[in-house]
mmCIF file of C-alpha atoms in Angstrom:
data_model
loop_
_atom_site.group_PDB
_atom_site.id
_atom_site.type_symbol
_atom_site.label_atom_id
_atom_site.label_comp_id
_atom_site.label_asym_id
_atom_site.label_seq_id
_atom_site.Cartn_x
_atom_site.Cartn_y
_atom_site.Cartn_z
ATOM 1 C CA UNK E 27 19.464 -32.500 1.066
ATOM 2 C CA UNK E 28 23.118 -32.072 1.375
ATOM 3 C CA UNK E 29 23.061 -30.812 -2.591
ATOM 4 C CA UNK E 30 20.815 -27.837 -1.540
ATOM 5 C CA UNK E 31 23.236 -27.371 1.284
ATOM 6 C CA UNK E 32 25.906 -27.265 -0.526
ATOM 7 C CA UNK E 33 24.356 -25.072 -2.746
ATOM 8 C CA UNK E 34 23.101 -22.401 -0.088
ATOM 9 C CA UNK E 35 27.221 -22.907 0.804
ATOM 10 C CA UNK E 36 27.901 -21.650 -2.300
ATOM 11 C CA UNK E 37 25.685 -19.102 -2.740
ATOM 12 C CA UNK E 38 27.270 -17.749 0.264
ATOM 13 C CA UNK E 39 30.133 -17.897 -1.279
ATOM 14 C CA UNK E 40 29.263 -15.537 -4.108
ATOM 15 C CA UNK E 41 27.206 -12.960 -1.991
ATOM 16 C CA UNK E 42 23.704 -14.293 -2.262
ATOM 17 C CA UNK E 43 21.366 -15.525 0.225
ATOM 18 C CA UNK E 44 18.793 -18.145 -0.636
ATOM 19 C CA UNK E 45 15.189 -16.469 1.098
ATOM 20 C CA UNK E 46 14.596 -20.361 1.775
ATOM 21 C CA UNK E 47 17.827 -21.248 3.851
ATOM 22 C CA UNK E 48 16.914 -19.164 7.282
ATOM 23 C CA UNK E 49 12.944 -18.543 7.083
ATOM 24 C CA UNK E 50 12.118 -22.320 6.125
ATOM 25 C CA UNK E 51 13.496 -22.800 10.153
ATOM 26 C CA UNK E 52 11.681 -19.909 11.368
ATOM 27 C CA UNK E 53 8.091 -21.232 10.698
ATOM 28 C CA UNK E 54 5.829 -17.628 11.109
ATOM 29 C CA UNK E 55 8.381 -15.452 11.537
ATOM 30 C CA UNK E 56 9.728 -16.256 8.322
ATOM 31 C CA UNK E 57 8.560 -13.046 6.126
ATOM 32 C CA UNK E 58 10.429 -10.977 9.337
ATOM 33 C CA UNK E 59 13.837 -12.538 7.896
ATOM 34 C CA UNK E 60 13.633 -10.045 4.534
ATOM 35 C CA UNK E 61 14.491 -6.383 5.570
ATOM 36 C CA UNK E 62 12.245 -4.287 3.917
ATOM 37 C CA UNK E 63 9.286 -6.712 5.226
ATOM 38 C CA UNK E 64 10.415 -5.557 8.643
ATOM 39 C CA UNK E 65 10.030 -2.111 8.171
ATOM 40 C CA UNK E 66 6.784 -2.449 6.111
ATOM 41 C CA UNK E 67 4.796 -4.538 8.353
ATOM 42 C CA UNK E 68 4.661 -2.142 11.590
ATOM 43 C CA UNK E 69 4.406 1.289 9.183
ATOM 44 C CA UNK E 70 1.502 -0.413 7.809
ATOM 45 C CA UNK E 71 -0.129 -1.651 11.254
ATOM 46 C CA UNK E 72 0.508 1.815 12.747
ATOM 47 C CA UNK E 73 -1.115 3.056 9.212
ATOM 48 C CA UNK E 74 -4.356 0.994 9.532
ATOM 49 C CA UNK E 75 -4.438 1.314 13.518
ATOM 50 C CA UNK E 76 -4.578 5.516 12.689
ATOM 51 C CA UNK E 77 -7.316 4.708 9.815
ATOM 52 C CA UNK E 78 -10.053 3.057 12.396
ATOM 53 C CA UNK E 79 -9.387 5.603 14.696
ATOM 54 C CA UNK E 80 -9.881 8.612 12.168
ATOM 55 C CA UNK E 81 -13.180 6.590 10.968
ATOM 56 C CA UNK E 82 -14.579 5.918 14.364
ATOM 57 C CA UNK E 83 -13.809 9.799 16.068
ATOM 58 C CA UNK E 84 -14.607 11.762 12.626
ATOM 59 C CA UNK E 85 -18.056 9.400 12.186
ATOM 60 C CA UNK E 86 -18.816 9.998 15.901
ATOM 61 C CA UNK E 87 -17.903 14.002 15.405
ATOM 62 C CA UNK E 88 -20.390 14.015 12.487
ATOM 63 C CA UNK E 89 -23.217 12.514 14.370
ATOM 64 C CA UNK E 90 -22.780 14.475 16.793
ATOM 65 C CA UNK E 91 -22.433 17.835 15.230
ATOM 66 C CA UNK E 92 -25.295 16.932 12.624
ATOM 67 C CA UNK E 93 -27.620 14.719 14.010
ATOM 68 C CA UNK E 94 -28.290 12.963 10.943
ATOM 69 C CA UNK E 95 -27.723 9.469 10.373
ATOM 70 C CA UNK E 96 -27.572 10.453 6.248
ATOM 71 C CA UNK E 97 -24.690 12.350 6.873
ATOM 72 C CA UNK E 98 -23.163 9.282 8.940
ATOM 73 C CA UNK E 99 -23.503 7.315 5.553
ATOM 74 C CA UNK E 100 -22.105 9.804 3.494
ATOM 75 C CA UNK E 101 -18.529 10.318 5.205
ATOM 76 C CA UNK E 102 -18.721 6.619 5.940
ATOM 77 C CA UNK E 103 -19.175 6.342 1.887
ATOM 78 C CA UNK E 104 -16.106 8.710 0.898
ATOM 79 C CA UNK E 105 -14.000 6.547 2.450
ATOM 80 C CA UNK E 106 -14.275 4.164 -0.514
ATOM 81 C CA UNK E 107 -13.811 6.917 -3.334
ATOM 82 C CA UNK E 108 -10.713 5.363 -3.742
ATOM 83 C CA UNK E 109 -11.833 2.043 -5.505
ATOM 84 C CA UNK E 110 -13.228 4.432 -8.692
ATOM 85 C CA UNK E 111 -9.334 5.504 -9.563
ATOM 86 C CA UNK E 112 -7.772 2.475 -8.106
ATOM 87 C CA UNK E 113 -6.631 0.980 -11.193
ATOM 88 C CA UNK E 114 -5.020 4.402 -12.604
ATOM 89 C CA UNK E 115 -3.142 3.871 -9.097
ATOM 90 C CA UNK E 116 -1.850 0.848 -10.420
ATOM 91 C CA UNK E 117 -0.920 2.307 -13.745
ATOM 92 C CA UNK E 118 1.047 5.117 -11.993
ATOM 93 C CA UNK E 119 3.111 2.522 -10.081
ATOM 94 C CA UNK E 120 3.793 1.415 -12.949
ATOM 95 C CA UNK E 121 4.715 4.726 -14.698
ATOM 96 C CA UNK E 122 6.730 6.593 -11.578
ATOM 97 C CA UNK E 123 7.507 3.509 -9.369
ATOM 98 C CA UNK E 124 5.683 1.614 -6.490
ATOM 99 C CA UNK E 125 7.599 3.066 -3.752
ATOM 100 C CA UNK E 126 7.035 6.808 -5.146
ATOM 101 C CA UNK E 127 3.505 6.144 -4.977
ATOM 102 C CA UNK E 128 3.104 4.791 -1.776
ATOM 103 C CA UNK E 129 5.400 6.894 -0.520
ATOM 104 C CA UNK E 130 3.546 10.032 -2.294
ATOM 105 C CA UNK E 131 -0.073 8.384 -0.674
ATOM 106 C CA UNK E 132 1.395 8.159 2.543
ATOM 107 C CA UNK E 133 2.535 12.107 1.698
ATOM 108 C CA UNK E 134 -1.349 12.643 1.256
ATOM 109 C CA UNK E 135 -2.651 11.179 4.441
ATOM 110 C CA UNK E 136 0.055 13.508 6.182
ATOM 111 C CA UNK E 137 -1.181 16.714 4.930
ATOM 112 C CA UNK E 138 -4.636 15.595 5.242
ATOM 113 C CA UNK E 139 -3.690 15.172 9.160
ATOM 114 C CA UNK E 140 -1.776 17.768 9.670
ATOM 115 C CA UNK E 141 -4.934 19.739 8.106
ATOM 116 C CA UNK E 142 -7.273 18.401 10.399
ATOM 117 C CA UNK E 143 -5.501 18.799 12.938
ATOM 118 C CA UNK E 144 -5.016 22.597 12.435
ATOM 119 C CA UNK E 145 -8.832 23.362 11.845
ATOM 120 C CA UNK E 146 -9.430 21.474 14.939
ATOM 121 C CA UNK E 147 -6.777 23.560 16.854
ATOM 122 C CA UNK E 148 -7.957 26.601 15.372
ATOM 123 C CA UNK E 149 -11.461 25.683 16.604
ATOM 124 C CA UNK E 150 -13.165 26.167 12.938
ATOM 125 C CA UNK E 151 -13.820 22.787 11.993
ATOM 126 C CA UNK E 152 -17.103 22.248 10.685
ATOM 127 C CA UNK E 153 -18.691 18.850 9.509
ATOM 128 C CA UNK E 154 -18.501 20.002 6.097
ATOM 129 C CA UNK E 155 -14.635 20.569 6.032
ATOM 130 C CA UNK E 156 -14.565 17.048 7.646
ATOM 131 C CA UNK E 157 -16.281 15.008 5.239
ATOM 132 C CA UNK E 158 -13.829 17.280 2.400
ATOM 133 C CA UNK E 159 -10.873 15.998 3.936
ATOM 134 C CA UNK E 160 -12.318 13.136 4.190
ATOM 135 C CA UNK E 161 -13.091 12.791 0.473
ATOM 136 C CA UNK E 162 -9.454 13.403 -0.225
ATOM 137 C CA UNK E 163 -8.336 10.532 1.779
ATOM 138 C CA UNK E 164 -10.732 8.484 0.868
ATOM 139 C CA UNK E 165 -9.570 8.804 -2.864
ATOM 140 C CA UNK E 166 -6.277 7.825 -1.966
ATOM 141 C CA UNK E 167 -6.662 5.214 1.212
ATOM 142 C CA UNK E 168 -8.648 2.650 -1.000
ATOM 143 C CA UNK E 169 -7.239 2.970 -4.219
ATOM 144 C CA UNK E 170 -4.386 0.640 -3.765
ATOM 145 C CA UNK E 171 -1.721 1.296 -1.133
ATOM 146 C CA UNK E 172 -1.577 -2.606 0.213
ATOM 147 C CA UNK E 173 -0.853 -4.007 -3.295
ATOM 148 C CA UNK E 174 1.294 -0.772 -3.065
ATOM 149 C CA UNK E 175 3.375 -1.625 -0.331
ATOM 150 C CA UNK E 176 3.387 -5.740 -0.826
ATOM 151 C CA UNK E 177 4.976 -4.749 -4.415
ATOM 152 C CA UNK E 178 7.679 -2.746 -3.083
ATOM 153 C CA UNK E 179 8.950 -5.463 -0.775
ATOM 154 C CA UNK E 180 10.497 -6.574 -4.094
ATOM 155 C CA UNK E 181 12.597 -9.561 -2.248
ATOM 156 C CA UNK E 182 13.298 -12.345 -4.268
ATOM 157 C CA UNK E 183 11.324 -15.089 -2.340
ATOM 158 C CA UNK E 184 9.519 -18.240 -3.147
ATOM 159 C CA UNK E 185 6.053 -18.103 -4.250
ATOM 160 C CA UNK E 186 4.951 -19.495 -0.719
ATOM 161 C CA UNK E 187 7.013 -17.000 1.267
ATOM 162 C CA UNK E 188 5.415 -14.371 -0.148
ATOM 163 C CA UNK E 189 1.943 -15.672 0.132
ATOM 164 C CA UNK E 190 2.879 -15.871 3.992
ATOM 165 C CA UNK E 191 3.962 -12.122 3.656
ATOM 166 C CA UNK E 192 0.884 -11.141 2.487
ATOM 167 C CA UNK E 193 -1.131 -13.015 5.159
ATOM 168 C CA UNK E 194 1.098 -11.690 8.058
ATOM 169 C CA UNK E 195 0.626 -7.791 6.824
ATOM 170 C CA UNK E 196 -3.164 -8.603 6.293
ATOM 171 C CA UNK E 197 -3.045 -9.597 9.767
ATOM 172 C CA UNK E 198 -1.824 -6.032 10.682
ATOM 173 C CA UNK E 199 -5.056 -4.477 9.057
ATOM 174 C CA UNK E 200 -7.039 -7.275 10.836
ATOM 175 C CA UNK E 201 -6.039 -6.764 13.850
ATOM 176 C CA UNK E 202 -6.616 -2.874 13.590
ATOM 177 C CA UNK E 203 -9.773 -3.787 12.935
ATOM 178 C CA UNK E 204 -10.016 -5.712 15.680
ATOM 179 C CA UNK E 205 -8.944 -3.531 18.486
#
């Protein structure tokens, strides 16, 4: 024990912080000791919190407008587009970088907002232009942006750290579920 501490000492000394040192006395709270964690977890619970509320007032807007359970099912459906092009996702994350494409899905879903919410302004939204948008976002919302943004962390952490990163940010999506 007082090797390692001498080490972490050292390491101190040079500039580098050992991801062990401070989180392994922090329990769950851990992954909140590496920066870009911190700013990653809440953008992503605010991101899945908006995604069950666009799913539950779009779905309830088409059943209304249409009375038809089929057309329920098929918005409910484009939200998984995404999983057919997921893995060209992953090859442009590798091509252009992980943070350009999340940041460039997270573009997507803005526009796709913004859209929706200017139809609806405007009073000319129609189920049809509803379950187009949501087609678009679909396409992009399942085709990869966790592994995405759990990439982009890009900390140098022990194996176990990260596995605890991963399990606090899928709590974020669970709890959006949840509520």
């Amino acid at each position: 024990d007082q090797a390692r501490h001498n080490a972490l000492e050292e390491g101190g000394r040079r500039g580098w912080h050992s991801p062990v040192s401070a989180p392994a006395r922090l329990g769950a709270l851990a992954p909140f000791g590496v920066r870009s964690f911190r700013f990653q977890w809440p953008a992503d619970l605010a991101t899945s919190w908006a995604f069950e509320m666009e799913t539950i007032i779009l779905g309830w807007y088409v059943l209304v407008e249409t009375g038809s359970v089929f057309m329920l099912t098929l918005f409910a459906s484009m939200q998984y587009l995404g999983t057919l092009i997921s893995p060209m996702m992953g090859v442009m994350g590798d091509r252009v970088g992980q943070r350009n494409v999340l940041c460039a899905m997270r573009g997507v879903y803005l526009v796709m907002a913004a859209t929706m919410m200017a139809v609806a302004y405007a009073g000319i939204m129609t189920p049809t232009l509803v379950l187009c948008i949501a087609a678009v976002t679909g396409l992009v919302r399942r085709s990869g942006g966790q592994p995405q943004a759990l990439a982009r962390l890009g900390h140098p952490e022990e194996e176990m750290e990260l596995l605890i990163n991963q399990n606090i940010a899928s709590s974020a999506r669970t709890y959006a579920v949840a509520d």
